[in-house]
Coordinates of C-alpha atoms in Angstrom, one line a residue:
X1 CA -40.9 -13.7 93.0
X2 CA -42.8 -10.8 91.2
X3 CA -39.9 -9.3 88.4
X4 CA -39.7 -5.9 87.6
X5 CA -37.3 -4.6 84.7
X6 CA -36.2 -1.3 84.1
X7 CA -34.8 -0.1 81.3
X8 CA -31.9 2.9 81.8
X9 CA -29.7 3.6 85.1
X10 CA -29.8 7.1 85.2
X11 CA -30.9 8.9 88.5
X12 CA -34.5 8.1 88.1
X13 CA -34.1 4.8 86.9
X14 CA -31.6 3.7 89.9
X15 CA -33.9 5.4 92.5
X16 CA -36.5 3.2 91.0
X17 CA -34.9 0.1 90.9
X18 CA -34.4 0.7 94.6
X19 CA -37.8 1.6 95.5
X20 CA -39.5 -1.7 93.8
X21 CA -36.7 -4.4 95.0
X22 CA -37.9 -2.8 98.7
X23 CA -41.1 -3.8 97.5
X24 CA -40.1 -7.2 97.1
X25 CA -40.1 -7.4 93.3
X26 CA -37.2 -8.9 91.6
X27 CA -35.1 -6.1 90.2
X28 CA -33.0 -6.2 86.6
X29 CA -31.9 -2.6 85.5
X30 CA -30.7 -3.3 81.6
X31 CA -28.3 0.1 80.5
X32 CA -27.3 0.1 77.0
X33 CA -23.9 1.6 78.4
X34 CA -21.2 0.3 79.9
X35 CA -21.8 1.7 82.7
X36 CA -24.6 3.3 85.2
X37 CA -25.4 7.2 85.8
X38 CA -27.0 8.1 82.5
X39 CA -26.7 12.1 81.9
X40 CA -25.1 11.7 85.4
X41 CA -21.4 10.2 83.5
X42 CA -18.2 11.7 84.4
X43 CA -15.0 12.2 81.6
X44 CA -11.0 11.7 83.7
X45 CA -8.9 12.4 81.2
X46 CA -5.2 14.0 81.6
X47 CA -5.6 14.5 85.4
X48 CA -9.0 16.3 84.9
X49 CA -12.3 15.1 85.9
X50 CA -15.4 16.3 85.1
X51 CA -19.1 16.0 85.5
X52 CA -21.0 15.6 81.8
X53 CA -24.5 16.1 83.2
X54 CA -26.6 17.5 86.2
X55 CA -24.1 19.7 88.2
X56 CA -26.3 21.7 90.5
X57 CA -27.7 19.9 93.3
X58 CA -31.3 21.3 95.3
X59 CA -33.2 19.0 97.7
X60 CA -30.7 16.4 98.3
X61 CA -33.1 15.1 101.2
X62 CA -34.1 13.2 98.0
X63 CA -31.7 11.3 97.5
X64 CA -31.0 10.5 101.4
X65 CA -34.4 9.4 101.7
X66 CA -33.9 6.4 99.7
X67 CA -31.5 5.3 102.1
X68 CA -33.4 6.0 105.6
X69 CA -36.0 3.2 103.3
X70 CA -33.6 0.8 103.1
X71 CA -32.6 1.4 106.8
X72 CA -29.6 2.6 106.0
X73 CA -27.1 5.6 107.3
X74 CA -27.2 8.0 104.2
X75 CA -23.7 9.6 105.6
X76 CA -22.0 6.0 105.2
X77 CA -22.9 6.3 101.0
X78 CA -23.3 9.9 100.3
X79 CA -22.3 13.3 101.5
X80 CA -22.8 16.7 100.9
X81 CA -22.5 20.4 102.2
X82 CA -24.4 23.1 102.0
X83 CA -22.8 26.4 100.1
X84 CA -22.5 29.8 101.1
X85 CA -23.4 31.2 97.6
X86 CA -25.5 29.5 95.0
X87 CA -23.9 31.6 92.0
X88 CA -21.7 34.2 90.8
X89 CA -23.1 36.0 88.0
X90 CA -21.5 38.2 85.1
X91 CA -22.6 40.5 83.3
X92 CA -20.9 42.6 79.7
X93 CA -20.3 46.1 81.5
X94 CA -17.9 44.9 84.2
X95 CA -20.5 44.3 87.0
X96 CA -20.6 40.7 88.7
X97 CA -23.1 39.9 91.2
X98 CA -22.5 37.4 94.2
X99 CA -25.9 35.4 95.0
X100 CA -25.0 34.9 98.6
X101 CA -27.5 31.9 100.3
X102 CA -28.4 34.5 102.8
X103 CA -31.0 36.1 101.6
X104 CA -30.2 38.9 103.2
X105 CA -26.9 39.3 102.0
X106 CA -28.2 38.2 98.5
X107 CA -30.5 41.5 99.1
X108 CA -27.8 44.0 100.2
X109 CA -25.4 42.4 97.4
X110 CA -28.0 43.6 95.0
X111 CA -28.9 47.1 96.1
X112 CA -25.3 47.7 96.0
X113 CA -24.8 46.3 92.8
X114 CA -28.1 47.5 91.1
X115 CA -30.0 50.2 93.6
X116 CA -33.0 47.1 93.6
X117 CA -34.1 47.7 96.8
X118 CA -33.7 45.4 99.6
X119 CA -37.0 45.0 100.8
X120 CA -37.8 44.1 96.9
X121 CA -35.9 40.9 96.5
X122 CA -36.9 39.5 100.0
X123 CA -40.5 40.4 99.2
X124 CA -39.9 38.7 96.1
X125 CA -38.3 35.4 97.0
X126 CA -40.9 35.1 100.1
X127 CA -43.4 35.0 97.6
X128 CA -41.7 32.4 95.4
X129 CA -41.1 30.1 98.8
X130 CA -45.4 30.9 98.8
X131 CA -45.8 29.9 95.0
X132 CA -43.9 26.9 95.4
X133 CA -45.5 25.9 98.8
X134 CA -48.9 26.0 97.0
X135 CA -48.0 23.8 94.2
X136 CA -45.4 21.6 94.9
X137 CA -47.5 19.2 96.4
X138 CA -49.3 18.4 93.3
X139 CA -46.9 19.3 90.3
X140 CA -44.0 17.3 92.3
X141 CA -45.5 14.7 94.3
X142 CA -48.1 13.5 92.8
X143 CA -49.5 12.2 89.6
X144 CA -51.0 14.4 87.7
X145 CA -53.2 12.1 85.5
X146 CA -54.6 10.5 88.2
X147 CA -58.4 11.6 89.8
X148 CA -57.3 10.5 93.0
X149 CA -54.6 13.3 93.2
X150 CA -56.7 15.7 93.1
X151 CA -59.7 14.7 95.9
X152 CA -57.7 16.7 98.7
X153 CA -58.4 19.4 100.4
X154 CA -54.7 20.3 100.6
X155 CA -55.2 20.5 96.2
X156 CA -58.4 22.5 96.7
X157 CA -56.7 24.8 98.7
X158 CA -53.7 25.3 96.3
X159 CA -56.6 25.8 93.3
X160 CA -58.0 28.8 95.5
X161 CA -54.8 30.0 95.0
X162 CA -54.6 29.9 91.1
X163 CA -55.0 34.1 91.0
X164 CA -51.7 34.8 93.2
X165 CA -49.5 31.7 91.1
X166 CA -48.8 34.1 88.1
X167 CA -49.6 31.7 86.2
X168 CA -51.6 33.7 83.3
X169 CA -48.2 36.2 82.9
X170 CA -45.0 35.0 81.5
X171 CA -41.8 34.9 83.5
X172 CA -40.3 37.5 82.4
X173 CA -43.5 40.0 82.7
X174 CA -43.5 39.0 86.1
X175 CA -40.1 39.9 86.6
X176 CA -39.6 43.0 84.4
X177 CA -43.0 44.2 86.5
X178 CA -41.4 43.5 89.9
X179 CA -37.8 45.0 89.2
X180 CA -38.0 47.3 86.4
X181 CA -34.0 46.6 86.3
X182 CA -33.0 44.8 82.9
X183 CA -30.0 43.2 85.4
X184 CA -32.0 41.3 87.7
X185 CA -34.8 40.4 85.6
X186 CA -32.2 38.5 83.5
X187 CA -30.8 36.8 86.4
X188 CA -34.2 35.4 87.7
X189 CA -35.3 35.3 84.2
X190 CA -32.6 32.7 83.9
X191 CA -34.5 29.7 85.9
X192 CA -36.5 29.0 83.0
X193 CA -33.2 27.1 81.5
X194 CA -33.5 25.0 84.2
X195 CA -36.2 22.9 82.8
X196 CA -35.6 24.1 79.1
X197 CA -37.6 26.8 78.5
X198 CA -38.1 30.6 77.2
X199 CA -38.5 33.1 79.8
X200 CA -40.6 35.1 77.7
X201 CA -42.7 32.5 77.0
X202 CA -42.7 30.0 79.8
X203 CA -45.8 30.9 83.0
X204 CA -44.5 33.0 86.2
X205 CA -45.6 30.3 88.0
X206 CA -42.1 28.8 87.7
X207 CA -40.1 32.0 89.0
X208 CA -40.7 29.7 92.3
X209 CA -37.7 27.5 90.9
X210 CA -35.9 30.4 92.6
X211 CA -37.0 29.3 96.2
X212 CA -35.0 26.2 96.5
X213 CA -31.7 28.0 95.8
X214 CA -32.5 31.1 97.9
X215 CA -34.4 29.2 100.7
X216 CA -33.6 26.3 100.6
X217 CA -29.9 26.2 99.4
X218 CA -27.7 25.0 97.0
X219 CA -25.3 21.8 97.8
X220 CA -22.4 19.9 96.7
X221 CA -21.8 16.3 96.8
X222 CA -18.0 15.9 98.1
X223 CA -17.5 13.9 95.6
X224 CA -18.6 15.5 92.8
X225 CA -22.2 15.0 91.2
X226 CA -21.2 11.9 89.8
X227 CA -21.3 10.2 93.3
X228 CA -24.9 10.6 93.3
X229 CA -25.4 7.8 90.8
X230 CA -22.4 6.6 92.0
X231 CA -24.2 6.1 95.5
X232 CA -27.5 4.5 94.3
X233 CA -25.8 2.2 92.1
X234 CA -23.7 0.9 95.1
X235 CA -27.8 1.2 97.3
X236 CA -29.1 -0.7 94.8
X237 CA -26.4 -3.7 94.6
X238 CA -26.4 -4.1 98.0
X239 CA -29.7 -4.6 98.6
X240 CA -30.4 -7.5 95.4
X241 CA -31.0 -5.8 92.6
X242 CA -29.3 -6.7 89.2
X243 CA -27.2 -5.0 86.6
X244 CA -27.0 -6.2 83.3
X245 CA -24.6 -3.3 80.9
X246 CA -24.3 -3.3 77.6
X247 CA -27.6 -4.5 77.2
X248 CA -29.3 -2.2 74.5
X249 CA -33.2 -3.1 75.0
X250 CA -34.4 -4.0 71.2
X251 CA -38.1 -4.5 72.0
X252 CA -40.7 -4.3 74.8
X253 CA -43.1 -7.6 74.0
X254 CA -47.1 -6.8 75.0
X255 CA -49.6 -9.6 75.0
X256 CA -53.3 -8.4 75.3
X257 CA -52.5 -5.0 76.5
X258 CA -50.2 -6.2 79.0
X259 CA -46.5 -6.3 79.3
X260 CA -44.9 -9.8 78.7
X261 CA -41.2 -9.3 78.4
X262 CA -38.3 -7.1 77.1
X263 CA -36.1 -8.2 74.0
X264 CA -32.2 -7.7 74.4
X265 CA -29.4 -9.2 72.1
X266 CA -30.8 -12.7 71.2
X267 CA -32.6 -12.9 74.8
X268 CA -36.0 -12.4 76.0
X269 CA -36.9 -11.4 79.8
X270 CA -40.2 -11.7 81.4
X271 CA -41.5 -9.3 83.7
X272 CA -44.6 -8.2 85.5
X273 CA -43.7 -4.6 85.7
X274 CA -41.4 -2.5 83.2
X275 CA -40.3 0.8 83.9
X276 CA -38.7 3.0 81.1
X277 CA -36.2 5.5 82.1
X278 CA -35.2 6.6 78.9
X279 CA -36.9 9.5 76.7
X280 CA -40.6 8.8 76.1
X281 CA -40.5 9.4 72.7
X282 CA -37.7 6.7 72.6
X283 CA -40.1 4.8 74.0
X284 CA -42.7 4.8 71.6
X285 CA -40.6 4.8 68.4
X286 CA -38.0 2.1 69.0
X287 CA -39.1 -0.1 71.7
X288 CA -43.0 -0.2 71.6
X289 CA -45.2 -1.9 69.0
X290 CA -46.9 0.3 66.4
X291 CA -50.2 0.5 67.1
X292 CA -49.2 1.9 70.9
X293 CA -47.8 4.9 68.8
X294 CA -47.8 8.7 71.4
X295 CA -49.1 11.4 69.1
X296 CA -47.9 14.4 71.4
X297 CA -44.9 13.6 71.9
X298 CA -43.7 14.7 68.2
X299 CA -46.6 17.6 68.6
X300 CA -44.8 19.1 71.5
X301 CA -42.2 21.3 71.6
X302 CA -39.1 19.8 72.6
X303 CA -36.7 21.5 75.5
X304 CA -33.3 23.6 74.5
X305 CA -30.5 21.7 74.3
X306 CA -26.6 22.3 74.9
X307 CA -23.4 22.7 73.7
X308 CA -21.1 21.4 76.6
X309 CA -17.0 22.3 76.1
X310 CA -15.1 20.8 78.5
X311 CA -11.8 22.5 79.4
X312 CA -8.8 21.7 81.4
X313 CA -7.1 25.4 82.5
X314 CA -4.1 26.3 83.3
X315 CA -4.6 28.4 85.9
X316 CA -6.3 29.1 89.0
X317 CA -9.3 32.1 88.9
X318 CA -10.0 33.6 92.1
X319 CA -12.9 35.6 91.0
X320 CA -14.5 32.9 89.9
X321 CA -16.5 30.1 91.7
X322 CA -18.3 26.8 92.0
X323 CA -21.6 28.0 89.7
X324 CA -20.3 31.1 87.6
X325 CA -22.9 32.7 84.8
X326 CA -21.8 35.5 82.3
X327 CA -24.7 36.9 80.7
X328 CA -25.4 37.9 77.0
X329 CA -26.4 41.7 76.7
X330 CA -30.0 40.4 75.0
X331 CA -31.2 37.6 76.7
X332 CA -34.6 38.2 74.6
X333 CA -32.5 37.8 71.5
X334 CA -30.8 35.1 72.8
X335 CA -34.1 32.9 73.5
X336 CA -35.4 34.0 70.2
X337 CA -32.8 32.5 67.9
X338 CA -33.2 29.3 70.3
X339 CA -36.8 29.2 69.4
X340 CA -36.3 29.2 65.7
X341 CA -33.6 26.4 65.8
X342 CA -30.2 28.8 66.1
X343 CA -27.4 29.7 68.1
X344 CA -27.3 33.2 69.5
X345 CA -23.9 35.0 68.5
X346 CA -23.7 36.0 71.9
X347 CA -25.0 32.9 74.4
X348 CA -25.6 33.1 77.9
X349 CA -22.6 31.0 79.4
X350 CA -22.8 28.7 82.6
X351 CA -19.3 27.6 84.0
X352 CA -19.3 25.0 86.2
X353 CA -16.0 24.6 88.5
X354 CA -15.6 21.7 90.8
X355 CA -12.6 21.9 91.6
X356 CA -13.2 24.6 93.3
X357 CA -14.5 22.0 96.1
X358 CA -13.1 18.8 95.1
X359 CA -8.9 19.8 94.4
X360 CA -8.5 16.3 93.1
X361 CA -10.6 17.1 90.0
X362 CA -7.7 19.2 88.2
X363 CA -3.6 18.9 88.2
X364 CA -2.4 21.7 90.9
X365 CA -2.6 25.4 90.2
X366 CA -5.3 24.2 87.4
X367 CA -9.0 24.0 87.4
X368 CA -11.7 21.9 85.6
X369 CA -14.5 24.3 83.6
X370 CA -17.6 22.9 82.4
X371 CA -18.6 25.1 80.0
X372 CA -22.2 25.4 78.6
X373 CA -24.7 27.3 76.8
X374 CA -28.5 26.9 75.6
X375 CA -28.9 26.0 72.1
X376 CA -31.9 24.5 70.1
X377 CA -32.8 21.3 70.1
X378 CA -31.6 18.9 67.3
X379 CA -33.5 19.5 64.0
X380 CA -30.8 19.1 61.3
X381 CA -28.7 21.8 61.5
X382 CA -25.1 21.5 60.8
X383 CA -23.4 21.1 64.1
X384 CA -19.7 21.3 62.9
X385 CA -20.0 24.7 61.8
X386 CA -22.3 25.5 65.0
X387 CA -20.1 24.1 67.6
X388 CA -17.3 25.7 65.6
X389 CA -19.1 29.1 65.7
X390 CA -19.9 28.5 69.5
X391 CA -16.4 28.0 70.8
X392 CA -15.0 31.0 69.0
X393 CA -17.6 33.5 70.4
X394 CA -17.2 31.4 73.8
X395 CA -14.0 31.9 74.2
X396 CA -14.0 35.6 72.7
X397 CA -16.9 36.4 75.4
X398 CA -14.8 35.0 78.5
X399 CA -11.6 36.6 77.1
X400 CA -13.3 40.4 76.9
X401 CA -14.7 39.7 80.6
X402 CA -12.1 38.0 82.2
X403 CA -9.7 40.2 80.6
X404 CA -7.6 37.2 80.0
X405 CA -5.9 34.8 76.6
X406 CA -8.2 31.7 77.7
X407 CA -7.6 29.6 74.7
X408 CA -3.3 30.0 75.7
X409 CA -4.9 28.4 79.2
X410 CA -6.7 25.3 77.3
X411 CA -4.2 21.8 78.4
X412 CA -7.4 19.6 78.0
X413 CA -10.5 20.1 75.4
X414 CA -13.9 17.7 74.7
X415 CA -16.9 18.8 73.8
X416 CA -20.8 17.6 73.3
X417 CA -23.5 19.0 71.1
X418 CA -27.4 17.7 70.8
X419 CA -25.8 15.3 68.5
X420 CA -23.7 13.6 71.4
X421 CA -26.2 14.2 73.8
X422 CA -29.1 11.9 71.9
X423 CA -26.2 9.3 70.6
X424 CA -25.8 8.6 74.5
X425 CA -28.6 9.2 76.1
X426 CA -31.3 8.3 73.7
X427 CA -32.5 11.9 74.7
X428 CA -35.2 12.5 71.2
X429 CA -33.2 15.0 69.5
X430 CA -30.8 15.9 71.9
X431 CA -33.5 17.9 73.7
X432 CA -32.5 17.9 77.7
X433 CA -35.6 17.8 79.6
X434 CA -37.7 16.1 77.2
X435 CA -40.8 18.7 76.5
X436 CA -40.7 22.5 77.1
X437 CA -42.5 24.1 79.5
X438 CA -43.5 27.3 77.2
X439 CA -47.1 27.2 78.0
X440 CA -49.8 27.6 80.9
X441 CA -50.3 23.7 80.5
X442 CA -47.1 22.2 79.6
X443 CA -47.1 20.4 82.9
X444 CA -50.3 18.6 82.0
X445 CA -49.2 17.4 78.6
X446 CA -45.7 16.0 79.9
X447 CA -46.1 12.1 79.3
X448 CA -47.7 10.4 82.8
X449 CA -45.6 7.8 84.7
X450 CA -47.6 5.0 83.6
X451 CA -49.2 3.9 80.5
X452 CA -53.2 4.6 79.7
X453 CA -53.1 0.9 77.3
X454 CA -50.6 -1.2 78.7
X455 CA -50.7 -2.6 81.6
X456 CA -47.3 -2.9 83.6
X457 CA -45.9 -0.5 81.7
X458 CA -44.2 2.7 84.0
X459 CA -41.9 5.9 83.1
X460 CA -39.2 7.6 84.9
X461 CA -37.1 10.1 84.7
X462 CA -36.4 13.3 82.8
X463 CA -39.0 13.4 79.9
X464 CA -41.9 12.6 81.9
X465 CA -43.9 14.1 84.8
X466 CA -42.6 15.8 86.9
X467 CA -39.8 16.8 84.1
X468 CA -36.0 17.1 84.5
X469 CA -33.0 17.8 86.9
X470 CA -32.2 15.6 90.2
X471 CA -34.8 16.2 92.4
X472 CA -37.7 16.1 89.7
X473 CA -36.4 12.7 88.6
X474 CA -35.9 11.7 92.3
X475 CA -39.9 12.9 92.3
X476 CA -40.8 10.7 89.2
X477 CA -39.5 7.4 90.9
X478 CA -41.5 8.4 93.7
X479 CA -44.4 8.9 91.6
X480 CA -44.1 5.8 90.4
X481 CA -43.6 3.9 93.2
X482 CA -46.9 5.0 94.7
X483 CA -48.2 3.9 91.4
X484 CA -46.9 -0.3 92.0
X485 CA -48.3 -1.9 94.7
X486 CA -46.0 -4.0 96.8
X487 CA -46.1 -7.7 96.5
X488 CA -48.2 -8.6 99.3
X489 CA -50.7 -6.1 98.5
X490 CA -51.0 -7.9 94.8

């Protein structure tokens, strides 16, 4: 039987695994880890549990459609409903928007909140469900370094559309343009974080990230986000393929441009296909011999990185919710000191709440906050001091809006900076999506799923194309699984 290995059980890498053992390859996933999930992990401690990754779930068709393959009922694995609101946000002089799923309601919400008109934000997300309808097929389904993905018509058609993508203004043009409102250009400015990037930098094109929590709606796993991974893992057993943890890959062996075998402790595996689902960079600097060196991937700019607190509370916030963002008053200021390797003094926080769904993830009359904000990517800096720095004007920020004492609410405390975050993940300096997205071609420079020298050789997951976040990594195993051919087409 044909073996495939693939190094990392994150998201991408499990999705994988599944897709090539339906293929009829023999599957071994080696995790350096003790356990599967990558970024995906979850922390239980003191009758709190929380997610340390990916919380925010779009397109979860994604995931069920690996199921339907392996002609199974998705509902028996993995369920999910859909929310009512995708986000609460907050903003420094008292006023908090609700981001209803209606759009509709999302519309009137705003007008009375802002005196945006109406008609403005529906026009606005209809054309962002347009933008991403004319693109999606290519930057998310397909390979982009392949000739073949391009000899389409359905492509051709999407190129005729280049002048209407906004692709030659920044977000945030696009946005202060549309709105003229400093409040709701920071709140769809804020998408850019979802892959890494600077607003002010980063094409309108992606302003479309918008449509798939306006249109087509935000979920939650019942189980938490954890039971994504949690799902696949269980897919994947069941169906033959093998884990082997605590496995740290030390080498990928090529012979004559083709891969041979991967190097663990003392052992040496042979395999027709390998699949990487660890950073790219990683990649190329531990695993890979010399001469297969990547230039761009120490050229390009990384993505943000986080500082992550996780907080047990004391108490139970009604005006809060599942998704909860407070804004800081300059978000240009804010994306500036990111770009040149600092920590604004007043970040942009994301709060992330599950037990607002799941009541088992906190003690009663308590509630489990993830707590996050953008910082730099790892460069050197001293993170003691900076996390320090971070929790004070954290906890300073939600205490002046929440008009509350939260560090007298604090029963549980962890936290994770870049540091953490490449220690665990092998993520090249802590960055979370791999490369930016800060330029007109960022999506063509992201690493391809397969490698140009080596034959065998195939990426997944967050770092390469189509970038990070569940369904883009969902995407990427796709990607590369139209890239393998199944045995008996060999």
């Amino acid at each position: 039987m044909n073996k495939a290995s693939i190094i990392g059980s994150g998201i991408g890498g499990l999705a994988t695994a599944i897709r090539l053992r339906l293929k009829g390859y023999k599957v071994f996933v080696f995790e350096a880890n003790s356990s599967f999930g990558g970024k995906a992990a979850e922390i239980k401690k003191k009758g709190f549990r929380f997610d340390k990754g990916p919380s925010l779930l779009t397109m979860p068709e994604k995931i069920d459609e690996l199921f339907y393959l392996a002609k199974k009922n998705p509902k028996d694995y993995f369920n999910y409903n859909k929310l009512n609101e995708s986000c609460r946000y907050f903003y420094e002089d008292g006023t908090s928007i609700v981001a209803h799923a209606k759009t509709t309601d999302f519309a009137k919400e705003v007008y009375e909140k802002t005196r945006v008109s109406k008609r403005k934000i529906i026009k606005y997300i209809k054309h962002n469900t347009f933008v991403f309808n004319s693109t999606s097929h290519l930057f998310l389904e397909k390979s982009l370094h392949k000739l073949t993905s391009y000899l389409s018509f359905k492509v051709f058609y999407s190129f005729l559309k280049i002048p209407f993508l906004n692709l030659f203004s920044s977000m945030n043009k696009v946005n202060n343009k549309k709105f003229k409102n400093k409040k709701i250009t920071q709140l769809f400015n804020r998408y850019a974080t979802y892959n890494g990037s600077n607003p002010y930098l980063a094409p309108g094109v992606l302003n479309s990230i918008s449509h798939l929590e306006f249109v087509r709606g935000v979920f939650y796993p019942k189980k938490g986000m954890r039971s994504i991974s949690t799902s696949l893992f269980n897919l994947a057993q069941e169906i033959g393929v093998e884990f082997k943890f605590n496995a740290p890959v030390k080498k990928i062996n090529v012979d004559k441009n083709k891969v041979v075998s991967i190097l663990t402790e003392g052992k040496e595996f042979f395999s027709d296909i390998i699949v990487c689902n660890n950073d790219v960079y990683y990649v190329y600097k531990k695993l890979l011999p010399a001469k297969y060196s990547f230039k761009l991937n120490t050229e390009q700019e990384r993505s943000s990185s986080a500082i992550i607190f996780y907080l047990g509370i004391k108490k139970e916030f009604q005006s809060l919710d599942l998704h909860n963002i407070f804004f800081s008053e300059d978000y240009k200021k804010e994306f500036e000191s990111i770009q040149k390797g600092h920590i604004y003094k007043d970040p942009t926080i994301y709060i992330n709440i599950s037990s607002k769904k799941t009541s088992s993830d906190a003690p009663k009359n308590m509630e489990n906050w993830f707590v996050m904000i953008n910082t730099p990517f790892n460069s050197g800096q001293d993170w003691n001091k900076l996390l320090a720095e971070a929790r004070a004007n954290v906890i300073n920020k939600l205490n002046r809006i929440l008009k509350i004492d939260i560090e007298s609410l604090i029963a549980y405390e962890a936290a994770a900076d870049p540091r953490n975050i490449e220690a665990e993940t092998h993520s090249f300096a802590g960055s979370l999506y791999g490369t930016s997205s800060n330029s007109k071609g960022a999506a063509f420079f992201r690493h391809p799923n397969f490698s140009r020298k080596i034959k065998g050789l195939y990426f997944c997951g967050g770092s390469v194309h189509p970038g990070g976040g569940v369904p883009l990594v969902l995407s990427s195993a796709k990607i590369v699984d139209g890239l393998i051919p199944a045995i008996n087409e060999k």
